Each structure stands twice: as C-alpha cells, then as structure tokens.
Amino acid sequence: MKTTKREALAWARMLSLAVALSVLLTCCAAQTLDVDGDKIVEVLTRLANFSDHENPAVTRILFTPNDMLARKFVKDLMREANLVIREDPMGNIFGRWEGSDPTAPVVLTGSHTDAIPQAGMYDGTVGVIGAIEAVAALQRAGFRPARPLEVLMFSSEEPTRFGLSCSGSRALAGALREEELEGRRDAEGRHYLQVANEVGYGAASTSQLLATSRLPPGAVAHFVELHIEQGPLLEREGVSIGVVTAIAAPSALEVVFAGEGGHAGGQLMPDRNDAGLAGAELALAVEAAVLATGAADTVGTTGTFEVAPGAVNSVPREARLGIDIRDIDGPRRDGVVAAVLAAAQEIAEKRKVRLSSRVLNQDPPATCHPDIVEAVAGAAQQLGLASRRLVSRAYHDALFMARVAPTGMIFIPCRNGWSHRPDEFASPADIANGVRVLALTLARLAGGEWAKSEL
Ligand code: GLV
Ligand code: MN
Ligand code: MN
C-alpha cells in the first residue's frame, strides 16, 4: 500500500501527540504520587520492635521468633496493599499486584528485613516497606500496570545464622548448590532445611527446597532494589538519589595459622612460632594487597581475628582470620585474593607455622542494566530530584537477581554513611524521595495506564 506524503505527516503528528499525552499523563501522575515519609518511618519503627536487642539496636536473625513476627508484619502490610501473597520453601515472600497482562514476566522489587546483631532499622527494611508503599502510592494515583508487579522480601540476606549471605536470592537465581546449603550449619549444628521445616517453610529434602524455589527462566522482566547507601557520598554531596551502576561482590576467606604455643615467660623469642604474629602480618598484607591495586573500589577487611588459647601469658598457638575482599571488578578482586593467599603461604614459611585456608565464597560482581539505570535516572529527573551514578560497595540480593533479570538499584542518603550499627539513620524526606523514585521506575518498567482523571 502506498502512503502519501500528507498521510505520513498526519501519522507522525498523531504519534508525537500520543507520546506527548503519555509523558503528560506520567508527569501529572508523578506530581500526585503522594508518599508520606513520616508514615513510612512510623511503620519502620514498628518493624524495628521485632528485635533480639532493645531499640535502637536491631537484631533479627533468620527464622527466630522475631524474624517470624517481622514476616507476619510484612505479610499483613502486603494484604493491606491488596497484594496476593505467595511464599517459597526458602522463606522468600512475594506480594503480587496483577497486571493487565497476567502472563507477562513480572517486575520485581524488594529487599530484606533480617538484621545482623546490633544493626539499625533501615538496612534492607527501607526496600521492603518502601516497595509496599511505592505500590500503594501507584494504586492511589490510579496506575494500572500492564506487567504484574511483585514486592519481594528475601530470606536471609545477612549471613548471620548460616554463614551464607543472600540465601533467598541465591536460591531464586539457581546460584546455590545442595552441598553448599547442607554444608552450612548454625551455632546449634542445624542446617537450613531443618530450621525452615520447623517454622513452616522447607521441603522434604534440600534438593527439593532448591528446585522448588528457583525462578523459572524468563519469569522476571526486571528487578529493582531500593536501599540506603551505606556509604557517605550522597549525603556529603547533598544529592537525593543514587543511581547504582554496579554492585561489588565479596570474596570471603578463612585463614588459620597453627604453631606450638608456649609459656609467655619461659619460651625464648628465637624458639617461638607465634601464630598470632603470623595472623597480624597477614592482616597487614591484606591492606597492602588492596592498596597496591590503586583502585578506590577495591576494599579488604580482616573482620575477625581470633587467637587461641587467648591468655595474656600464653604464646598464641592458633590464629583464625576472617577476611573479606570486595570489588566491582571481578578479575581485580580475584588478583587480590590470590596475592593474600600467596602472602599467607610466605608468612607461614617464614614463621614456621602450619597454614590452612579456605575460600568461602567468590561470587562475581554485577553490572546494573542500562535500561534500569536510565529508568531510575529518568524517574529522579521527572520528580525534580538531584541524582548521581555510583557503585554499591555493599552486597545486596540484587547481586544474585542480576543473574536472572535486568537489575538495578536506587540508593538514598544515610547519616554519615553509617550502617550495620544502631545509630543508622535515613530521614523521612529522603525515604519518601526514594519511594517516589521507586514507584515511577516501577511504572516505567511495568508499563500501563494512568487514570485519566489525573489530567
Ligand atoms: C551486606 O550486608 C554487606 O555486608 O554488604
Ligand atoms: Mn546489611
Ligand atoms: Mn542490606
């Protein structure tokens, strides 16, 4: 069929009118996205009460009574937001808002509510409570999603109970092996399956637990996580929104040096093989190997350092170090891991101590998907909020979701960049900004219609 020049012009005009109308509808809706930061903080404060330590400290360990109470609290909020709840055997909780195309892949958003010992009340929780509030704000604004939208509360992002971070998201992404999960025990020697079964999750076997929790291929269209920055940049620069471009991944090492020990007075210095000093040298070698990269995004921490027998008048017989090395550049991080292991070998030979070491995990870092980076930056701009791109040096469930779907993250400022401590704080205004950006990002990713009445 031949199209005349006049017809082509008319089509072009209609198309630009439609685009302008949709931009106008979205802009108007953005203005009416009412999100109350004080109300969200009030909900976060109620959630913080489910804690093994008294507030402001928050301690909430996987599948403990307080974790179960927090789960019920979150599910009640999801129900209030008219979300349909589903839970998987790992304990991941999903709240679904059906799309006009229920068969379309889902747009997922969420984070975690577990908290390491003596943490604060914002890490993870802002991305769960904030996601429920983002969905509620979209509902109030008359938005109807084309793709289904789901809010997700991940099980055990923190490694506290089983020494395994991001258990829920690893399982969803199919990135958790049966032997790995079975090999992890809690302080009472029980494994994930046992404890999950006791609290009403779980399955007949670990292999079934993992098989039934894994997301089917292509099930997720996009994943976005809202989180406090846990670093100082946004606050320092007075920027409201961080658009995350990459997520660093940690490698965790356990290194044990063993010597003969002995009497702190009686044993002469030349006769010693002091495991504590070998450990001290290694902690310094970690710092040196990290600094040698010259990259600000490479970080390394000797976070645990135990000596045995641990008496002031005894030469340490054993030193056990827990080392965490992170980067957004996988090969560079792995280079530091190799350098640290080589240094451990050298130190052991020099100090005549025995060495054993284990690489506990070495997950690859993730790059955020450009579509989501653009959607988040666009949403911030539409709301008139200053944003900047940055990397996440902390890990998140998004690290594993990036393996199965285009993934991105939204950061908001937190006071002094503090996190994992009781005085962690994000202001109601910053939280509200993050939730509004999340809501608009979800609307962009899900597609759909805004109520015409918004005009
Ligand atoms: C997560 O809590 C991390 O340690 O990055
Ligand atoms: Mn954390
Ligand atoms: Mn977190």
PDB file of N, CA and C in Angstrom, residues 156-230:
ATOM      1  N   SER A 156      16.964 -14.061  54.527  1.00  0.00           N
ATOM      2  CA  SER A 156      18.353 -14.120  54.944  1.00  0.00           C
ATOM      3  C   SER A 156      19.366 -13.521  53.970  1.00  0.00           C
ATOM      4  N   GLU A 157      19.279 -12.193  53.802  1.00  0.00           N
ATOM      5  CA  GLU A 157      20.337 -11.525  53.032  1.00  0.00           C
ATOM      6  C   GLU A 157      21.635 -11.543  53.836  1.00  0.00           C
ATOM      7  N   GLU A 158      21.473 -11.423  55.163  1.00  0.00           N
ATOM      8  CA  GLU A 158      22.659 -11.377  56.016  1.00  0.00           C
ATOM      9  C   GLU A 158      23.146 -12.815  56.295  1.00  0.00           C
ATOM     10  N   PRO A 159      24.449 -12.969  56.470  1.00  0.00           N
ATOM     11  CA  PRO A 159      24.982 -14.324  56.630  1.00  0.00           C
ATOM     12  C   PRO A 159      24.966 -14.834  58.073  1.00  0.00           C
ATOM     13  N   THR A 160      24.306 -14.098  58.978  1.00  0.00           N
ATOM     14  CA  THR A 160      24.489 -14.329  60.414  1.00  0.00           C
ATOM     15  C   THR A 160      24.261 -15.783  60.845  1.00  0.00           C
ATOM     16  N   ARG A 161      23.157 -16.389  60.421  1.00  0.00           N
ATOM     17  CA  ARG A 161      22.834 -17.699  61.005  1.00  0.00           C
ATOM     18  C   ARG A 161      23.616 -18.849  60.378  1.00  0.00           C
ATOM     19  N   PHE A 162      23.713 -18.839  59.039  1.00  0.00           N
ATOM     20  CA  PHE A 162      24.342 -19.990  58.376  1.00  0.00           C
ATOM     21  C   PHE A 162      25.658 -19.632  57.680  1.00  0.00           C
ATOM     22  N   GLY A 163      26.143 -18.432  57.908  1.00  0.00           N
ATOM     23  CA  GLY A 163      27.405 -18.021  57.271  1.00  0.00           C
ATOM     24  C   GLY A 163      27.271 -17.890  55.771  1.00  0.00           C
ATOM     25  N   LEU A 164      26.031 -17.754  55.302  1.00  0.00           N
ATOM     26  CA  LEU A 164      25.806 -17.658  53.858  1.00  0.00           C
ATOM     27  C   LEU A 164      24.937 -16.430  53.603  1.00  0.00           C
ATOM     28  N   SER A 165      25.500 -15.464  52.858  1.00  0.00           N
ATOM     29  CA  SER A 165      24.713 -14.261  52.564  1.00  0.00           C
ATOM     30  C   SER A 165      23.724 -14.554  51.446  1.00  0.00           C
ATOM     31  N   CYS A 166      22.682 -13.741  51.367  1.00  0.00           N
ATOM     32  CA  CYS A 166      21.740 -13.761  50.235  1.00  0.00           C
ATOM     33  C   CYS A 166      21.203 -15.156  49.938  1.00  0.00           C
ATOM     34  N   SER A 167      20.877 -15.918  50.981  1.00  0.00           N
ATOM     35  CA  SER A 167      20.425 -17.302  50.759  1.00  0.00           C
ATOM     36  C   SER A 167      19.195 -17.336  49.846  1.00  0.00           C
ATOM     37  N   GLY A 168      18.221 -16.459  50.135  1.00  0.00           N
ATOM     38  CA  GLY A 168      16.969 -16.471  49.365  1.00  0.00           C
ATOM     39  C   GLY A 168      17.192 -16.129  47.907  1.00  0.00           C
ATOM     40  N   SER A 169      17.959 -15.063  47.652  1.00  0.00           N
ATOM     41  CA  SER A 169      18.150 -14.658  46.251  1.00  0.00           C
ATOM     42  C   SER A 169      19.071 -15.623  45.511  1.00  0.00           C
ATOM     43  N   ARG A 170      20.030 -16.214  46.214  1.00  0.00           N
ATOM     44  CA  ARG A 170      20.868 -17.237  45.555  1.00  0.00           C
ATOM     45  C   ARG A 170      19.985 -18.377  45.065  1.00  0.00           C
ATOM     46  N   ALA A 171      19.045 -18.799  45.928  1.00  0.00           N
ATOM     47  CA  ALA A 171      18.178 -19.917  45.556  1.00  0.00           C
ATOM     48  C   ALA A 171      17.261 -19.527  44.395  1.00  0.00           C
ATOM     49  N   LEU A 172      16.705 -18.318  44.447  1.00  0.00           N
ATOM     50  CA  LEU A 172      15.826 -17.875  43.360  1.00  0.00           C
ATOM     51  C   LEU A 172      16.568 -17.881  42.028  1.00  0.00           C
ATOM     52  N   ALA A 173      17.853 -17.486  42.088  1.00  0.00           N
ATOM     53  CA  ALA A 173      18.654 -17.379  40.858  1.00  0.00           C
ATOM     54  C   ALA A 173      19.269 -18.717  40.441  1.00  0.00           C
ATOM     55  N   GLY A 174      19.044 -19.748  41.225  1.00  0.00           N
ATOM     56  CA  GLY A 174      19.652 -21.043  40.912  1.00  0.00           C
ATOM     57  C   GLY A 174      21.157 -21.019  41.143  1.00  0.00           C
ATOM     58  N   ALA A 175      21.600 -20.145  42.058  1.00  0.00           N
ATOM     59  CA  ALA A 175      23.038 -19.985  42.300  1.00  0.00           C
ATOM     60  C   ALA A 175      23.452 -20.610  43.631  1.00  0.00           C
ATOM     61  N   LEU A 176      22.700 -21.601  44.084  1.00  0.00           N
ATOM     62  CA  LEU A 176      23.013 -22.235  45.368  1.00  0.00           C
ATOM     63  C   LEU A 176      23.000 -23.752  45.164  1.00  0.00           C
ATOM     64  N   ARG A 177      24.145 -24.350  45.483  1.00  0.00           N
ATOM     65  CA  ARG A 177      24.242 -25.800  45.311  1.00  0.00           C
ATOM     66  C   ARG A 177      23.793 -26.509  46.580  1.00  0.00           C
ATOM     67  N   GLU A 178      23.250 -27.702  46.380  1.00  0.00           N
ATOM     68  CA  GLU A 178      22.734 -28.500  47.503  1.00  0.00           C
ATOM     69  C   GLU A 178      23.818 -28.713  48.573  1.00  0.00           C
ATOM     70  N   GLU A 179      25.037 -29.110  48.130  1.00  0.00           N
ATOM     71  CA  GLU A 179      26.113 -29.395  49.092  1.00  0.00           C
ATOM     72  C   GLU A 179      26.473 -28.130  49.866  1.00  0.00           C
ATOM     73  N   GLU A 180      26.405 -26.984  49.161  1.00  0.00           N
ATOM     74  CA  GLU A 180      26.778 -25.733  49.812  1.00  0.00           C
ATOM     75  C   GLU A 180      25.789 -25.404  50.939  1.00  0.00           C
ATOM     76  N   LEU A 181      24.495 -25.563  50.658  1.00  0.00           N
ATOM     77  CA  LEU A 181      23.495 -25.232  51.680  1.00  0.00           C
ATOM     78  C   LEU A 181      23.542 -26.253  52.818  1.00  0.00           C
ATOM     79  N   GLU A 182      23.736 -27.509  52.460  1.00  0.00           N
ATOM     80  CA  GLU A 182      23.778 -28.545  53.509  1.00  0.00           C
ATOM     81  C   GLU A 182      25.032 -28.433  54.368  1.00  0.00           C
ATOM     82  N   GLY A 183      26.101 -27.912  53.749  1.00  0.00           N
ATOM     83  CA  GLY A 183      27.369 -27.789  54.475  1.00  0.00           C
ATOM     84  C   GLY A 183      27.357 -26.670  55.508  1.00  0.00           C
ATOM     85  N   ARG A 184      26.397 -25.765  55.410  1.00  0.00           N
ATOM     86  CA  ARG A 184      26.346 -24.626  56.343  1.00  0.00           C
ATOM     87  C   ARG A 184      25.488 -24.995  57.542  1.00  0.00           C
ATOM     88  N   ARG A 185      26.046 -24.830  58.727  1.00  0.00           N
ATOM     89  CA  ARG A 185      25.303 -25.147  59.964  1.00  0.00           C
ATOM     90  C   ARG A 185      25.194 -23.901  60.816  1.00  0.00           C
ATOM     91  N   ASP A 186      24.139 -23.829  61.618  1.00  0.00           N
ATOM     92  CA  ASP A 186      24.049 -22.716  62.561  1.00  0.00           C
ATOM     93  C   ASP A 186      24.803 -23.066  63.846  1.00  0.00           C
ATOM     94  N   ALA A 187      24.745 -22.185  64.836  1.00  0.00           N
ATOM     95  CA  ALA A 187      25.539 -22.401  66.052  1.00  0.00           C
ATOM     96  C   ALA A 187      25.126 -23.676  66.774  1.00  0.00           C
ATOM     97  N   GLU A 188      23.885 -24.136  66.536  1.00  0.00           N
ATOM     98  CA  GLU A 188      23.442 -25.392  67.183  1.00  0.00           C
ATOM     99  C   GLU A 188      23.672 -26.605  66.292  1.00  0.00           C
ATOM    100  N   GLY A 189      24.374 -26.414  65.190  1.00  0.00           N
ATOM    101  CA  GLY A 189      24.705 -27.533  64.309  1.00  0.00           C
ATOM    102  C   GLY A 189      23.564 -27.958  63.398  1.00  0.00           C
ATOM    103  N   ARG A 190      22.530 -27.116  63.280  1.00  0.00           N
ATOM    104  CA  ARG A 190      21.413 -27.490  62.402  1.00  0.00           C
ATOM    105  C   ARG A 190      21.544 -26.798  61.057  1.00  0.00           C
ATOM    106  N   HIS A 191      20.960 -27.416  60.025  1.00  0.00           N
ATOM    107  CA  HIS A 191      21.079 -26.769  58.721  1.00  0.00           C
ATOM    108  C   HIS A 191      19.767 -26.121  58.286  1.00  0.00           C
ATOM    109  N   TYR A 192      19.852 -25.405  57.172  1.00  0.00           N
ATOM    110  CA  TYR A 192      18.750 -24.548  56.708  1.00  0.00           C
ATOM    111  C   TYR A 192      17.437 -25.318  56.622  1.00  0.00           C
ATOM    112  N   LEU A 193      17.503 -26.508  56.016  1.00  0.00           N
ATOM    113  CA  LEU A 193      16.272 -27.275  55.786  1.00  0.00           C
ATOM    114  C   LEU A 193      15.564 -27.592  57.104  1.00  0.00           C
ATOM    115  N   GLN A 194      16.365 -28.037  58.088  1.00  0.00           N
ATOM    116  CA  GLN A 194      15.770 -28.385  59.390  1.00  0.00           C
ATOM    117  C   GLN A 194      15.037 -27.199  59.987  1.00  0.00           C
ATOM    118  N   VAL A 195      15.727 -26.067  60.026  1.00  0.00           N
ATOM    119  CA  VAL A 195      15.138 -24.890  60.685  1.00  0.00           C
ATOM    120  C   VAL A 195      13.949 -24.386  59.872  1.00  0.00           C
ATOM    121  N   ALA A 196      14.085 -24.407  58.535  1.00  0.00           N
ATOM    122  CA  ALA A 196      12.975 -23.948  57.684  1.00  0.00           C
ATOM    123  C   ALA A 196      11.741 -24.816  57.929  1.00  0.00           C
ATOM    124  N   ASN A 197      11.947 -26.118  58.025  1.00  0.00           N
ATOM    125  CA  ASN A 197      10.807 -27.014  58.263  1.00  0.00           C
ATOM    126  C   ASN A 197      10.144 -26.722  59.608  1.00  0.00           C
ATOM    127  N   GLU A 198      10.966 -26.420  60.604  1.00  0.00           N
ATOM    128  CA  GLU A 198      10.399 -26.151  61.940  1.00  0.00           C
ATOM    129  C   GLU A 198       9.473 -24.939  61.971  1.00  0.00           C
ATOM    130  N   VAL A 199       9.746 -23.948  61.100  1.00  0.00           N
ATOM    131  CA  VAL A 199       8.932 -22.724  61.161  1.00  0.00           C
ATOM    132  C   VAL A 199       7.876 -22.670  60.051  1.00  0.00           C
ATOM    133  N   GLY A 200       7.710 -23.781  59.339  1.00  0.00           N
ATOM    134  CA  GLY A 200       6.611 -23.826  58.375  1.00  0.00           C
ATOM    135  C   GLY A 200       7.006 -23.579  56.935  1.00  0.00           C
ATOM    136  N   TYR A 201       8.307 -23.405  56.668  1.00  0.00           N
ATOM    137  CA  TYR A 201       8.757 -23.355  55.272  1.00  0.00           C
ATOM    138  C   TYR A 201       9.358 -24.730  54.957  1.00  0.00           C
ATOM    139  N   GLY A 202      10.337 -24.784  54.072  1.00  0.00           N
ATOM    140  CA  GLY A 202      11.071 -26.028  53.873  1.00  0.00           C
ATOM    141  C   GLY A 202      10.435 -26.972  52.879  1.00  0.00           C
ATOM    142  N   ALA A 203      11.023 -28.164  52.811  1.00  0.00           N
ATOM    143  CA  ALA A 203      10.604 -29.169  51.836  1.00  0.00           C
ATOM    144  C   ALA A 203      11.073 -30.519  52.353  1.00  0.00           C
ATOM    145  N   ALA A 204      10.853 -31.566  51.549  1.00  0.00           N
ATOM    146  CA  ALA A 204      11.234 -32.912  52.000  1.00  0.00           C
ATOM    147  C   ALA A 204      12.754 -33.086  52.011  1.00  0.00           C
ATOM    148  N   SER A 205      13.437 -32.376  51.137  1.00  0.00           N
ATOM    149  CA  SER A 205      14.899 -32.514  51.064  1.00  0.00           C
ATOM    150  C   SER A 205      15.481 -31.183  50.608  1.00  0.00           C
ATOM    151  N   THR A 206      16.808 -31.026  50.788  1.00  0.00           N
ATOM    152  CA  THR A 206      17.433 -29.779  50.346  1.00  0.00           C
ATOM    153  C   THR A 206      17.327 -29.637  48.826  1.00  0.00           C
ATOM    154  N   SER A 207      17.429 -30.760  48.122  1.00  0.00           N
ATOM    155  CA  SER A 207      17.367 -30.630  46.659  1.00  0.00           C
ATOM    156  C   SER A 207      15.968 -30.173  46.236  1.00  0.00           C
ATOM    157  N   GLN A 208      14.947 -30.664  46.939  1.00  0.00           N
ATOM    158  CA  GLN A 208      13.586 -30.211  46.602  1.00  0.00           C
ATOM    159  C   GLN A 208      13.402 -28.735  46.993  1.00  0.00           C
ATOM    160  N   LEU A 209      13.969 -28.387  48.144  1.00  0.00           N
ATOM    161  CA  LEU A 209      13.896 -26.997  48.615  1.00  0.00           C
ATOM    162  C   LEU A 209      14.429 -26.045  47.535  1.00  0.00           C
ATOM    163  N   LEU A 210      15.586 -26.411  46.977  1.00  0.00           N
ATOM    164  CA  LEU A 210      16.215 -25.538  45.988  1.00  0.00           C
ATOM    165  C   LEU A 210      15.492 -25.586  44.650  1.00  0.00           C
ATOM    166  N   ALA A 211      15.078 -26.801  44.255  1.00  0.00           N
ATOM    167  CA  ALA A 211      14.420 -26.931  42.943  1.00  0.00           C
ATOM    168  C   ALA A 211      13.108 -26.154  42.920  1.00  0.00           C
ATOM    169  N   THR A 212      12.370 -26.187  44.031  1.00  0.00           N
ATOM    170  CA  THR A 212      11.056 -25.531  44.012  1.00  0.00           C
ATOM    171  C   THR A 212      11.153 -24.029  44.281  1.00  0.00           C
ATOM    172  N   SER A 213      12.298 -23.569  44.744  1.00  0.00           N
ATOM    173  CA  SER A 213      12.435 -22.124  44.992  1.00  0.00           C
ATOM    174  C   SER A 213      12.977 -21.406  43.758  1.00  0.00           C
ATOM    175  N   ARG A 214      13.588 -22.122  42.870  1.00  0.00           N
ATOM    176  CA  ARG A 214      14.246 -21.481  41.728  1.00  0.00           C
ATOM    177  C   ARG A 214      13.221 -20.818  40.800  1.00  0.00           C
ATOM    178  N   LEU A 215      13.508 -19.611  40.362  1.00  0.00           N
ATOM    179  CA  LEU A 215      12.589 -18.910  39.456  1.00  0.00           C
ATOM    180  C   LEU A 215      12.653 -19.545  38.074  1.00  0.00           C
ATOM    181  N   PRO A 216      11.502 -19.761  37.436  1.00  0.00           N
ATOM    182  CA  PRO A 216      11.553 -20.309  36.080  1.00  0.00           C
ATOM    183  C   PRO A 216      12.245 -19.319  35.143  1.00  0.00           C
ATOM    184  N   PRO A 217      12.975 -19.820  34.142  1.00  0.00           N
ATOM    185  CA  PRO A 217      13.679 -18.897  33.233  1.00  0.00           C
ATOM    186  C   PRO A 217      12.686 -17.932  32.573  1.00  0.00           C
ATOM    187  N   GLY A 218      13.074 -16.683  32.502  1.00  0.00           N
ATOM    188  CA  GLY A 218      12.243 -15.676  31.826  1.00  0.00           C
ATOM    189  C   GLY A 218      11.077 -15.177  32.664  1.00  0.00           C
ATOM    190  N   ALA A 219      10.987 -15.619  33.927  1.00  0.00           N
ATOM    191  CA  ALA A 219       9.826 -15.226  34.754  1.00  0.00           C
ATOM    192  C   ALA A 219       9.891 -13.756  35.177  1.00  0.00           C
ATOM    193  N   VAL A 220      11.114 -13.218  35.257  1.00  0.00           N
ATOM    194  CA  VAL A 220      11.262 -11.850  35.774  1.00  0.00           C
ATOM    195  C   VAL A 220      11.686 -10.908  34.645  1.00  0.00           C
ATOM    196  N   ALA A 221      10.897  -9.849  34.456  1.00  0.00           N
ATOM    197  CA  ALA A 221      11.244  -8.869  33.418  1.00  0.00           C
ATOM    198  C   ALA A 221      12.348  -7.937  33.912  1.00  0.00           C
ATOM    199  N   HIS A 222      12.214  -7.463  35.155  1.00  0.00           N
ATOM    200  CA  HIS A 222      13.179  -6.523  35.733  1.00  0.00           C
ATOM    201  C   HIS A 222      13.191  -6.695  37.246  1.00  0.00           C
ATOM    202  N   PHE A 223      14.331  -6.372  37.855  1.00  0.00           N
ATOM    203  CA  PHE A 223      14.383  -6.331  39.321  1.00  0.00           C
ATOM    204  C   PHE A 223      15.005  -4.999  39.750  1.00  0.00           C
ATOM    205  N   VAL A 224      14.372  -4.326  40.710  1.00  0.00           N
ATOM    206  CA  VAL A 224      14.900  -3.063  41.260  1.00  0.00           C
ATOM    207  C   VAL A 224      14.876  -3.142  42.775  1.00  0.00           C
ATOM    208  N   GLU A 225      15.959  -2.709  43.413  1.00  0.00           N
ATOM    209  CA  GLU A 225      16.024  -2.724  44.881  1.00  0.00           C
ATOM    210  C   GLU A 225      16.306  -1.313  45.384  1.00  0.00           C
ATOM    211  N   LEU A 226      15.481  -0.866  46.314  1.00  0.00           N
ATOM    212  CA  LEU A 226      15.701   0.417  46.990  1.00  0.00           C
ATOM    213  C   LEU A 226      16.442   0.146  48.292  1.00  0.00           C
ATOM    214  N   HIS A 227      17.497   0.924  48.581  1.00  0.00           N
ATOM    215  CA  HIS A 227      18.318   0.643  49.761  1.00  0.00           C
ATOM    216  C   HIS A 227      18.965   1.936  50.233  1.00  0.00           C
ATOM    217  N   ILE A 228      19.299   1.996  51.516  1.00  0.00           N
ATOM    218  CA  ILE A 228      20.127   3.121  51.979  1.00  0.00           C
ATOM    219  C   ILE A 228      21.536   2.926  51.403  1.00  0.00           C
ATOM    220  N   GLU A 229      22.250   4.043  51.207  1.00  0.00           N
ATOM    221  CA  GLU A 229      23.556   3.929  50.520  1.00  0.00           C
ATOM    222  C   GLU A 229      24.573   3.105  51.314  1.00  0.00           C
ATOM    223  N   GLN A 230      24.562   3.215  52.616  1.00  0.00           N
ATOM    224  CA  GLN A 230      25.573   2.572  53.475  1.00  0.00           C
ATOM    225  C   GLN A 230      26.965   3.107  53.182  1.00  0.00           C
TER     226      GLN A 230
END
